[in-house]
mmCIF file of C-alpha atoms and ligand atoms in Angstrom:
data_model
loop_
_atom_site.group_PDB
_atom_site.id
_atom_site.type_symbol
_atom_site.label_atom_id
_atom_site.label_comp_id
_atom_site.label_asym_id
_atom_site.label_seq_id
_atom_site.Cartn_x
_atom_site.Cartn_y
_atom_site.Cartn_z
ATOM 1 C CA MET F 228 0.000 0.000 0.000
ATOM 2 C CA LYS F 229 1.247 3.504 -0.829
ATOM 3 C CA PRO F 230 1.837 5.965 2.024
ATOM 4 C CA LEU F 231 -1.196 8.176 2.646
ATOM 5 C CA LEU F 232 -0.731 11.942 2.465
ATOM 6 C CA SER F 233 -3.776 12.652 4.633
ATOM 7 C CA ASP F 234 -1.681 11.183 7.483
ATOM 8 C CA TYR F 235 0.785 14.051 7.091
ATOM 9 C CA THR F 236 0.802 17.304 9.028
ATOM 10 C CA LEU F 237 1.397 20.495 7.068
ATOM 11 C CA GLU F 238 4.982 20.581 8.373
ATOM 12 C CA GLN F 239 5.564 17.025 7.174
ATOM 13 C CA LEU F 240 4.158 17.860 3.737
ATOM 14 C CA GLN F 241 6.432 20.895 3.607
ATOM 15 C CA ALA F 242 9.439 18.715 4.373
ATOM 16 C CA LEU F 243 8.385 16.173 1.763
ATOM 17 C CA LEU F 244 7.945 18.801 -0.937
ATOM 18 C CA ALA F 245 11.106 20.661 0.050
ATOM 19 C CA ALA F 246 13.020 17.437 -0.517
ATOM 20 C CA LEU F 247 11.529 17.379 -4.020
ATOM 21 C CA GLY F 248 12.669 20.964 -4.598
ATOM 22 C CA GLU F 249 9.158 22.435 -4.390
ATOM 23 C CA LYS F 250 8.110 25.730 -2.787
ATOM 24 C CA PRO F 251 6.429 25.621 0.659
ATOM 25 C CA PHE F 252 3.133 27.080 -0.650
ATOM 26 C CA ARG F 253 2.653 23.898 -2.674
ATOM 27 C CA ALA F 254 2.443 21.945 0.580
ATOM 28 C CA ARG F 255 -0.239 24.276 1.848
ATOM 29 C CA GLN F 256 -2.256 23.852 -1.372
ATOM 30 C CA LEU F 257 -2.008 20.099 -1.051
ATOM 31 C CA PHE F 258 -2.967 20.137 2.638
ATOM 32 C CA GLU F 259 -5.986 22.346 1.918
ATOM 33 C CA GLY F 260 -7.071 20.179 -0.993
ATOM 34 C CA ILE F 261 -6.866 17.012 1.106
ATOM 35 C CA GLN F 262 -8.913 18.625 3.881
ATOM 36 C CA GLN F 263 -11.488 19.672 1.251
ATOM 37 C CA GLY F 264 -11.853 15.958 0.464
ATOM 38 C CA LYS F 265 -10.266 16.125 -2.976
ATOM 39 C CA ASP F 266 -8.466 13.258 -4.667
ATOM 40 C CA TRP F 267 -5.632 13.509 -7.207
ATOM 41 C CA ASP F 268 -7.894 14.109 -10.202
ATOM 42 C CA GLU F 269 -9.528 17.097 -8.487
ATOM 43 C CA LEU F 270 -6.422 18.706 -7.026
ATOM 44 C CA THR F 271 -6.220 21.203 -9.850
ATOM 45 C CA ASN F 272 -4.232 23.737 -7.845
ATOM 46 C CA VAL F 273 -1.250 21.441 -7.324
ATOM 47 C CA GLY F 274 0.331 21.517 -10.779
ATOM 48 C CA LYS F 275 0.476 18.617 -13.208
ATOM 49 C CA ALA F 276 4.150 17.682 -13.035
ATOM 50 C CA LEU F 277 4.187 17.600 -9.239
ATOM 51 C CA LYS F 278 0.899 15.745 -9.128
ATOM 52 C CA ASP F 279 2.152 13.059 -11.500
ATOM 53 C CA LYS F 280 5.274 12.625 -9.414
ATOM 54 C CA LEU F 281 3.407 12.424 -6.111
ATOM 55 C CA SER F 282 0.482 10.301 -7.246
ATOM 56 C CA ALA F 283 2.869 7.618 -8.503
ATOM 57 C CA GLU F 284 4.087 7.139 -4.946
ATOM 58 C CA TYR F 285 1.371 8.377 -2.604
ATOM 59 C CA ASP F 286 -2.377 8.200 -2.110
ATOM 60 C CA CYS F 287 -4.088 11.291 -0.785
ATOM 61 C CA GLN F 288 -7.524 10.067 0.411
ATOM 62 C CA GLY F 289 -7.929 7.001 2.628
ATOM 63 C CA VAL F 290 -11.716 6.550 2.568
ATOM 64 C CA LYS F 291 -14.549 6.517 0.036
ATOM 65 C CA ILE F 292 -18.256 6.698 0.740
ATOM 66 C CA VAL F 293 -19.855 3.428 -0.432
ATOM 67 C CA GLN F 294 -23.305 3.860 1.043
ATOM 68 C CA LYS F 295 -25.383 6.613 2.647
ATOM 69 C CA LEU F 296 -28.675 6.210 4.462
ATOM 70 C CA VAL F 297 -30.708 9.259 5.412
ATOM 71 C CA SER F 298 -33.224 9.103 8.239
ATOM 72 C CA LYS F 299 -36.485 11.043 8.521
ATOM 73 C CA ASP F 300 -34.865 13.196 11.219
ATOM 74 C CA GLY F 301 -31.961 14.065 8.886
ATOM 75 C CA THR F 302 -29.407 11.729 10.472
ATOM 76 C CA CYS F 303 -27.034 10.355 7.804
ATOM 77 C CA LYS F 304 -25.268 7.036 8.178
ATOM 78 C CA TYR F 305 -22.254 6.558 5.971
ATOM 79 C CA LEU F 306 -20.408 3.393 5.145
ATOM 80 C CA PHE F 307 -16.838 4.137 4.140
ATOM 81 C CA ALA F 308 -14.491 1.778 2.300
ATOM 82 C CA LEU F 309 -10.833 1.883 3.250
ATOM 83 C CA ARG F 310 -8.115 1.281 0.680
ATOM 84 C CA ASP F 311 -7.665 -2.347 1.815
ATOM 85 C CA GLY F 312 -11.382 -3.046 1.380
ATOM 86 C CA ASN F 313 -12.303 -2.862 5.068
ATOM 87 C CA ILE F 314 -15.581 -1.124 5.809
ATOM 88 C CA ILE F 315 -16.220 1.353 8.637
ATOM 89 C CA GLU F 316 -19.208 3.480 9.555
ATOM 90 C CA GLY F 317 -19.796 7.066 10.563
ATOM 91 C CA VAL F 318 -22.974 8.919 11.482
ATOM 92 C CA VAL F 319 -23.850 12.592 11.026
ATOM 93 C CA MET F 320 -26.434 13.987 13.453
ATOM 94 C CA ARG F 321 -28.041 17.334 12.752
ATOM 95 C CA TYR F 322 -28.547 19.791 15.588
ATOM 96 C CA HIS F 323 -29.604 23.421 15.686
ATOM 97 C CA TYR F 324 -26.019 24.527 16.379
ATOM 98 C CA GLY F 325 -24.454 22.502 13.579
ATOM 99 C CA ASN F 326 -23.742 18.981 12.448
ATOM 100 C CA THR F 327 -21.883 16.390 14.482
ATOM 101 C CA ILE F 328 -20.114 13.398 12.994
ATOM 102 C CA CYS F 329 -19.570 10.267 15.045
ATOM 103 C CA ILE F 330 -16.488 8.538 13.670
ATOM 104 C CA SER F 331 -14.877 5.122 14.046
ATOM 105 C CA THR F 332 -11.310 4.899 15.331
ATOM 106 C CA GLN F 333 -10.667 1.207 14.633
ATOM 107 C CA VAL F 334 -12.019 -1.518 12.361
ATOM 108 C CA GLY F 335 -13.732 -3.673 14.995
ATOM 109 C CA CYS F 336 -12.666 -3.407 18.633
ATOM 110 C CA ARG F 337 -10.874 -5.612 21.129
ATOM 111 C CA MET F 338 -12.791 -4.491 24.234
ATOM 112 C CA ASN F 339 -15.704 -6.900 23.790
ATOM 113 C CA CYS F 340 -18.253 -5.048 25.939
ATOM 114 C CA GLY F 341 -21.316 -7.151 26.650
ATOM 115 C CA PHE F 342 -23.807 -4.854 24.892
ATOM 116 C CA CYS F 343 -21.818 -3.579 21.905
ATOM 117 C CA ALA F 344 -21.842 -4.822 18.304
ATOM 118 C CA SER F 345 -18.421 -3.376 17.446
ATOM 119 C CA GLY F 346 -16.412 -5.935 19.395
ATOM 120 C CA ILE F 347 -18.185 -9.094 18.257
ATOM 121 C CA ASP F 348 -15.443 -10.093 15.819
ATOM 122 C CA GLY F 349 -12.587 -8.535 17.773
ATOM 123 C CA LEU F 350 -10.124 -5.979 16.467
ATOM 124 C CA VAL F 351 -9.358 -6.078 12.741
ATOM 125 C CA ARG F 352 -6.975 -3.125 12.687
ATOM 126 C CA ASN F 353 -6.366 0.422 13.834
ATOM 127 C CA LEU F 354 -7.374 3.343 11.638
ATOM 128 C CA SER F 355 -4.633 5.764 10.738
ATOM 129 C CA ALA F 356 -5.020 9.468 11.519
ATOM 130 C CA GLY F 357 -5.627 10.215 7.855
ATOM 131 C CA GLU F 358 -8.365 7.594 7.663
ATOM 132 C CA MET F 359 -10.165 9.158 10.643
ATOM 133 C CA LEU F 360 -9.752 12.562 9.016
ATOM 134 C CA GLY F 361 -11.071 11.007 5.802
ATOM 135 C CA GLU F 362 -14.377 10.171 7.496
ATOM 136 C CA VAL F 363 -14.789 13.830 8.463
ATOM 137 C CA VAL F 364 -13.722 15.367 5.167
ATOM 138 C CA ALA F 365 -15.773 12.939 3.065
ATOM 139 C CA ALA F 366 -18.946 13.676 5.058
ATOM 140 C CA ASN F 367 -18.210 17.416 5.137
ATOM 141 C CA ARG F 368 -17.885 17.406 1.392
ATOM 142 C CA ASP F 369 -20.909 15.173 0.838
ATOM 143 C CA LEU F 370 -22.976 17.672 2.858
ATOM 144 C CA GLU F 371 -21.672 20.473 0.658
ATOM 145 C CA GLY F 372 -19.244 21.955 3.124
ATOM 146 C CA ASP F 373 -15.660 23.017 2.532
ATOM 147 C CA ILE F 374 -12.876 24.265 4.774
ATOM 148 C CA LYS F 375 -14.196 27.829 4.819
ATOM 149 C CA LYS F 376 -17.856 26.997 5.303
ATOM 150 C CA ARG F 377 -17.969 23.739 7.214
ATOM 151 C CA ALA F 378 -20.942 21.411 7.065
ATOM 152 C CA ILE F 379 -19.406 19.421 9.933
ATOM 153 C CA THR F 380 -18.808 21.522 13.056
ATOM 154 C CA ASN F 381 -18.411 18.890 15.767
ATOM 155 C CA VAL F 382 -16.723 15.512 15.967
ATOM 156 C CA VAL F 383 -17.309 12.710 18.438
ATOM 157 C CA LEU F 384 -15.007 9.703 18.666
ATOM 158 C CA MET F 385 -17.761 7.307 19.617
ATOM 159 C CA GLY F 386 -18.097 5.006 16.641
ATOM 160 C CA SER F 387 -16.489 1.574 16.428
ATOM 161 C CA GLY F 388 -13.239 1.141 18.283
ATOM 162 C CA GLU F 389 -11.563 2.255 21.477
ATOM 163 C CA PRO F 390 -9.684 5.530 20.875
ATOM 164 C CA MET F 391 -7.237 4.973 23.742
ATOM 165 C CA ASP F 392 -6.260 1.625 22.209
ATOM 166 C CA ASN F 393 -5.030 3.604 19.165
ATOM 167 C CA TYR F 394 -3.693 6.663 20.961
ATOM 168 C CA ASP F 395 -0.868 7.707 18.636
ATOM 169 C CA ASN F 396 -3.108 7.828 15.579
ATOM 170 C CA VAL F 397 -5.991 9.433 17.481
ATOM 171 C CA SER F 398 -3.803 12.223 18.847
ATOM 172 C CA LEU F 399 -2.350 12.913 15.397
ATOM 173 C CA PHE F 400 -5.896 12.960 14.014
ATOM 174 C CA LEU F 401 -6.881 15.602 16.602
ATOM 175 C CA ARG F 402 -3.934 17.738 15.500
ATOM 176 C CA LEU F 403 -4.896 17.403 11.825
ATOM 177 C CA LEU F 404 -8.481 18.296 12.663
ATOM 178 C CA MET F 405 -7.572 21.495 14.486
ATOM 179 C CA ALA F 406 -4.996 22.683 11.938
ATOM 180 C CA PRO F 407 -5.927 26.305 11.104
ATOM 181 C CA GLU F 408 -5.068 25.720 7.417
ATOM 182 C CA GLY F 409 -7.604 22.889 7.223
ATOM 183 C CA LEU F 410 -10.996 22.200 8.777
ATOM 184 C CA ASN F 411 -9.866 24.100 11.870
ATOM 185 C CA ILE F 412 -12.232 22.286 14.228
ATOM 186 C CA SER F 413 -11.468 23.323 17.796
ATOM 187 C CA LEU F 414 -11.048 20.591 20.391
ATOM 188 C CA ARG F 415 -13.843 22.358 22.287
ATOM 189 C CA ASN F 416 -16.074 20.827 19.625
ATOM 190 C CA VAL F 417 -14.641 17.332 19.941
ATOM 191 C CA SER F 418 -15.785 14.586 22.314
ATOM 192 C CA LEU F 419 -13.671 11.522 22.901
ATOM 193 C CA SER F 420 -15.243 8.509 24.550
ATOM 194 C CA THR F 421 -13.248 5.803 26.298
ATOM 195 C CA CYS F 422 -14.147 2.581 28.073
ATOM 196 C CA GLY F 423 -11.500 3.512 30.652
ATOM 197 C CA LEU F 424 -7.980 2.773 29.406
ATOM 198 C CA VAL F 425 -6.516 5.219 31.884
ATOM 199 C CA SER F 426 -3.028 5.467 30.375
ATOM 200 C CA GLY F 427 -4.644 7.224 27.395
ATOM 201 C CA VAL F 428 -6.203 9.794 29.713
ATOM 202 C CA ASP F 429 -2.791 10.607 31.140
ATOM 203 C CA ARG F 430 -1.345 10.884 27.648
ATOM 204 C CA LEU F 431 -4.075 13.383 26.701
ATOM 205 C CA ILE F 432 -3.128 15.388 29.792
ATOM 206 C CA ALA F 433 0.589 15.247 28.945
ATOM 207 C CA ASP F 434 -0.182 16.294 25.366
ATOM 208 C CA LYS F 435 -2.565 19.042 26.589
ATOM 209 C CA LEU F 436 -5.333 17.871 24.294
ATOM 210 C CA TRP F 437 -8.446 19.304 25.909
ATOM 211 C CA VAL F 438 -11.480 17.569 24.480
ATOM 212 C CA THR F 439 -14.801 16.796 26.094
ATOM 213 C CA LEU F 440 -13.707 13.569 27.689
ATOM 214 C CA THR F 441 -16.399 10.959 28.073
ATOM 215 C CA PHE F 442 -16.152 7.766 30.070
ATOM 216 C CA SER F 443 -18.303 4.748 29.314
ATOM 217 C CA LEU F 444 -19.229 3.822 32.853
ATOM 218 C CA HIS F 445 -22.442 1.786 32.476
ATOM 219 C CA ALA F 446 -22.376 0.517 36.064
ATOM 220 C CA PRO F 447 -21.947 2.034 39.516
ATOM 221 C CA ASN F 448 -19.848 -0.763 41.028
ATOM 222 C CA ASP F 449 -17.136 -3.215 39.992
ATOM 223 C CA ARG F 450 -19.321 -6.286 40.302
ATOM 224 C CA ILE F 451 -21.803 -5.118 37.663
ATOM 225 C CA ARG F 452 -19.226 -3.318 35.525
ATOM 226 C CA SER F 453 -16.889 -6.312 35.306
ATOM 227 C CA GLY F 454 -19.853 -8.407 34.155
ATOM 228 C CA LEU F 455 -20.588 -5.964 31.323
ATOM 229 C CA MET F 456 -17.118 -4.712 30.419
ATOM 230 C CA PRO F 457 -14.048 -6.996 30.532
ATOM 231 C CA VAL F 458 -11.789 -3.898 30.658
ATOM 232 C CA ASN F 459 -13.008 -3.271 34.214
ATOM 233 C CA LYS F 460 -10.907 -6.170 35.481
ATOM 234 C CA ALA F 461 -7.759 -4.339 34.376
ATOM 235 C CA HIS F 462 -9.008 -0.847 35.243
ATOM 236 C CA PRO F 463 -11.660 -0.924 37.954
ATOM 237 C CA ILE F 464 -14.002 1.985 38.671
ATOM 238 C CA ALA F 465 -11.794 3.650 41.280
ATOM 239 C CA GLU F 466 -9.000 3.956 38.711
ATOM 240 C CA VAL F 467 -11.362 5.330 36.084
ATOM 241 C CA MET F 468 -12.792 7.909 38.498
ATOM 242 C CA ALA F 469 -9.308 8.994 39.581
ATOM 243 C CA ALA F 470 -8.310 9.476 35.920
ATOM 244 C CA ALA F 471 -11.507 11.466 35.252
ATOM 245 C CA LYS F 472 -10.675 13.774 38.169
ATOM 246 C CA ARG F 473 -7.100 14.225 36.967
ATOM 247 C CA TYR F 474 -8.388 15.224 33.544
ATOM 248 C CA PHE F 475 -10.844 17.694 35.033
ATOM 249 C CA GLU F 476 -8.157 19.215 37.225
ATOM 250 C CA ALA F 477 -5.730 19.582 34.332
ATOM 251 C CA SER F 478 -8.227 20.814 31.737
ATOM 252 C CA GLY F 479 -10.884 22.609 33.783
ATOM 253 C CA ARG F 480 -13.441 20.819 31.628
ATOM 254 C CA ARG F 481 -16.405 18.951 32.980
ATOM 255 C CA VAL F 482 -16.207 15.244 32.226
ATOM 256 C CA VAL F 483 -19.112 13.180 30.961
ATOM 257 C CA PHE F 484 -20.150 9.678 31.968
ATOM 258 C CA GLU F 485 -22.089 7.509 29.568
ATOM 259 C CA TYR F 486 -24.485 5.101 31.205
ATOM 260 C CA THR F 487 -26.362 2.698 28.957
ATOM 261 C CA LEU F 488 -29.513 1.464 30.673
ATOM 262 C CA ILE F 489 -29.917 -2.296 30.407
ATOM 263 C CA LYS F 490 -33.028 -3.932 31.790
ATOM 264 C CA GLY F 491 -32.450 -5.788 35.048
ATOM 265 C CA GLN F 492 -28.679 -5.264 34.918
ATOM 266 C CA ASN F 493 -27.890 -1.697 35.920
ATOM 267 C CA ASP F 494 -31.223 0.162 36.118
ATOM 268 C CA SER F 495 -32.368 -0.349 39.733
ATOM 269 C CA ASP F 496 -32.987 2.454 42.262
ATOM 270 C CA GLN F 497 -29.957 1.185 44.133
ATOM 271 C CA CYS F 498 -27.803 1.553 40.997
ATOM 272 C CA ALA F 499 -29.006 5.145 40.525
ATOM 273 C CA LEU F 500 -28.142 5.981 44.133
ATOM 274 C CA GLU F 501 -24.711 4.376 43.884
ATOM 275 C CA LEU F 502 -24.081 6.203 40.604
ATOM 276 C CA ALA F 503 -25.015 9.527 42.193
ATOM 277 C CA GLN F 504 -22.505 8.896 44.993
ATOM 278 C CA LEU F 505 -19.809 8.068 42.497
ATOM 279 C CA VAL F 506 -20.032 11.090 40.193
ATOM 280 C CA ARG F 507 -20.610 13.766 42.810
ATOM 281 C CA GLY F 508 -17.866 16.012 44.118
ATOM 282 C CA PHE F 509 -16.484 17.409 40.871
ATOM 283 C CA PRO F 510 -18.087 18.823 37.695
ATOM 284 C CA THR F 511 -19.606 15.939 35.765
ATOM 285 C CA HIS F 512 -22.567 15.157 33.589
ATOM 286 C CA VAL F 513 -24.274 11.785 33.144
ATOM 287 C CA ASN F 514 -25.588 10.844 29.720
ATOM 288 C CA LEU F 515 -28.161 8.098 30.041
ATOM 289 C CA ILE F 516 -28.599 6.018 26.901
ATOM 290 C CA VAL F 517 -31.360 3.493 26.514
ATOM 291 C CA LEU F 518 -29.687 0.346 25.161
ATOM 292 C CA ASN F 519 -29.837 -0.197 21.437
ATOM 293 C CA TYR F 520 -30.825 -3.827 21.052
ATOM 294 C CA VAL F 521 -28.071 -6.017 19.554
ATOM 295 C CA LYS F 522 -29.409 -9.447 18.690
ATOM 296 C CA GLU F 523 -26.100 -11.283 19.261
ATOM 297 C CA LYS F 524 -25.892 -9.980 22.818
ATOM 298 C CA GLY F 525 -29.305 -10.896 24.182
ATOM 299 C CA LEU F 526 -29.589 -7.905 26.541
ATOM 300 C CA GLN F 527 -32.821 -5.918 26.706
ATOM 301 C CA ALA F 528 -33.343 -2.161 26.844
ATOM 302 C CA THR F 529 -34.752 -0.466 29.923
ATOM 303 C CA ALA F 530 -38.275 0.874 29.263
ATOM 304 C CA ARG F 531 -38.565 4.652 28.644
ATOM 305 C CA GLU F 532 -40.607 5.189 31.795
ATOM 306 C CA ARG F 533 -38.032 3.420 33.926
ATOM 307 C CA ALA F 534 -35.255 5.484 32.305
ATOM 308 C CA LYS F 535 -37.122 8.638 33.366
ATOM 309 C CA GLU F 536 -37.405 7.375 36.942
ATOM 310 C CA PHE F 537 -33.687 6.572 36.959
ATOM 311 C CA LEU F 538 -32.979 10.120 35.733
ATOM 312 C CA GLN F 539 -35.157 11.595 38.490
ATOM 313 C CA ILE F 540 -33.245 9.734 41.190
ATOM 314 C CA LEU F 541 -29.984 11.137 39.833
ATOM 315 C CA GLU F 542 -31.417 14.654 39.675
ATOM 316 C CA LYS F 543 -32.835 14.450 43.200
ATOM 317 C CA ASN F 544 -29.362 13.513 44.359
ATOM 318 C CA GLY F 545 -27.738 16.537 42.795
ATOM 319 C CA VAL F 546 -26.407 14.968 39.606
ATOM 320 C CA SER F 547 -26.535 16.768 36.253
ATOM 321 C CA ALA F 548 -27.958 14.189 33.857
ATOM 322 C CA THR F 549 -29.941 13.800 30.640
ATOM 323 C CA ILE F 550 -31.378 10.956 28.612
ATOM 324 C CA ARG F 551 -29.821 10.941 25.195
ATOM 325 C CA ARG F 552 -32.255 11.385 22.351
ATOM 326 C CA THR F 553 -32.227 8.468 19.910
ATOM 327 C CA MET F 554 -31.611 9.613 16.380
ATOM 328 C CA GLY F 555 -31.841 7.816 13.082
ATOM 329 C CA ALA F 556 -33.678 4.886 14.649
ATOM 330 C CA ASP F 557 -35.442 4.156 11.359
ATOM 331 C CA ILE F 558 -32.250 3.602 9.385
ATOM 332 C CA GLU F 559 -30.213 1.271 11.578
ATOM 333 C CA GLY F 560 -29.653 0.168 15.155
ATOM 334 C CA ALA F 561 -26.673 0.394 17.449
ATOM 335 C CA CYS F 562 -23.028 1.138 16.967
ATOM 336 C CA GLY F 563 -21.355 -1.216 14.513
ATOM 337 C CA GLN F 564 -24.570 -2.842 13.333
ATOM 338 C CA LEU F 565 -24.795 -1.184 9.941
ATOM 339 C CA ARG F 566 -21.290 -2.315 9.070
ATOM 340 C CA ARG F 567 -22.038 -5.875 10.182
ATOM 341 C CA LYS F 568 -25.116 -5.961 8.001
ATOM 342 C CA TYR F 569 -23.177 -4.625 5.014
ATOM 343 C CA ILE F 570 -20.366 -7.157 5.323
ATOM 344 C CA GLY F 571 -22.910 -9.953 5.583
ATOM 345 C CA ASN F 572 -23.045 -10.917 9.252
HETATM 346 N N1 SAH P 687 -14.821 2.532 22.874
HETATM 347 C C1 SAH P 687 -15.312 3.819 23.252
HETATM 348 C C2 SAH P 687 -16.099 4.530 22.185
HETATM 349 C C3 SAH P 687 -17.059 3.756 21.332
HETATM 350 S S1 SAH P 687 -18.619 3.307 21.957
HETATM 351 C C4 SAH P 687 -16.109 3.708 24.528
HETATM 352 O O1 SAH P 687 -16.269 2.619 25.041
HETATM 353 O O2 SAH P 687 -16.554 4.732 25.049
HETATM 354 C C5 SAH P 687 -19.558 4.767 22.145
HETATM 355 C C6 SAH P 687 -20.603 4.627 23.225
HETATM 356 O O3 SAH P 687 -21.707 3.794 22.783
HETATM 357 C C7 SAH P 687 -20.053 3.986 24.474
HETATM 358 O O4 SAH P 687 -20.523 4.643 25.602
HETATM 359 C C8 SAH P 687 -20.618 2.589 24.366
HETATM 360 O O5 SAH P 687 -20.606 1.945 25.589
HETATM 361 C C9 SAH P 687 -21.996 2.850 23.780
HETATM 362 N N2 SAH P 687 -22.657 1.674 23.210
HETATM 363 C C10 SAH P 687 -22.108 0.624 22.593
HETATM 364 N N3 SAH P 687 -23.043 -0.278 22.224
HETATM 365 C C11 SAH P 687 -24.227 0.229 22.620
HETATM 366 C C12 SAH P 687 -25.567 -0.236 22.541
HETATM 367 N N4 SAH P 687 -25.877 -1.398 21.992
HETATM 368 N N5 SAH P 687 -26.533 0.553 23.051
HETATM 369 C C13 SAH P 687 -26.222 1.743 23.608
HETATM 370 N N6 SAH P 687 -24.987 2.226 23.723
HETATM 371 C C14 SAH P 687 -23.980 1.474 23.242
#
């Protein structure tokens, strides 16, 4: 496989082109074109001789849209093909303040959470930074945005994969995303969700990457959490909470806890009370999600009414919490399911 130029920072492109005897502004043109979602045939500003030379040795886009489903509420689900034929999915949700894309960070996932479709076949491979960027630029372009007038304003790393299990590529992706010469998406508009690989949290702190950090908690104690999420055996709740506090203290940004409500597993009054105890004491927000049914997993969703009661217990106990709106329910179910259907599972 050829090296992928969307993996390169502007400085790296400048060094590459300088070595070929080209002027620095050529690197900027190339970087802008890549972030506009253009491929070789459309990069008209680059100059034919240079383009011929580069395209013989490098690819510039790592993903192609192979399918798009649009829901009644405007949600768009994209299936992207990677250059090696692997398929990943991304979802664009439309809000009054702009459009948010939920991107994948890996093909598959090795975390194997008990409710999630992404980990059923394990990890296939990591995505490169340029492939993650490719999801954003392809959707931005498909929705008629460019780098000046963006159709995509927010990015959430909550699709297939565990971002902290692919930290180097994820952190490079964040840098590409916030490059002022490109899409220029501020990390204030980026959410990163982790199942709790705490070393990644400390690397974000060391790298001063201040995103909205979201922890997939899903249970208020180690007994329930270890039953749902194998990662809890390596990194139990106390470790996750300590890392969340460290991130808050370093960044000043409120952290978010995701809590998927699963009937009879984690939705009792007792669970709500324990959860309230756990997340109090520093600025946090709890996002309750009613489980998306995954047939291979056999777990059932908590009823809407029960979810509301659970929310009320949290609120009564001083916790900031909301129930996440389900979007695009008519076009496909939970995380990773569209891809599985496409590849024939
Ligand atoms: N690996 C990361 C990010 C990907 S999952 C993480 O664990 O946070 C994004 C969110 O969707 C996580 O909170 C995850 O637990 C949740 N999720 C996965 N499968 C789900 C399902 N079937 N129903 C509801 N939420 C689900």
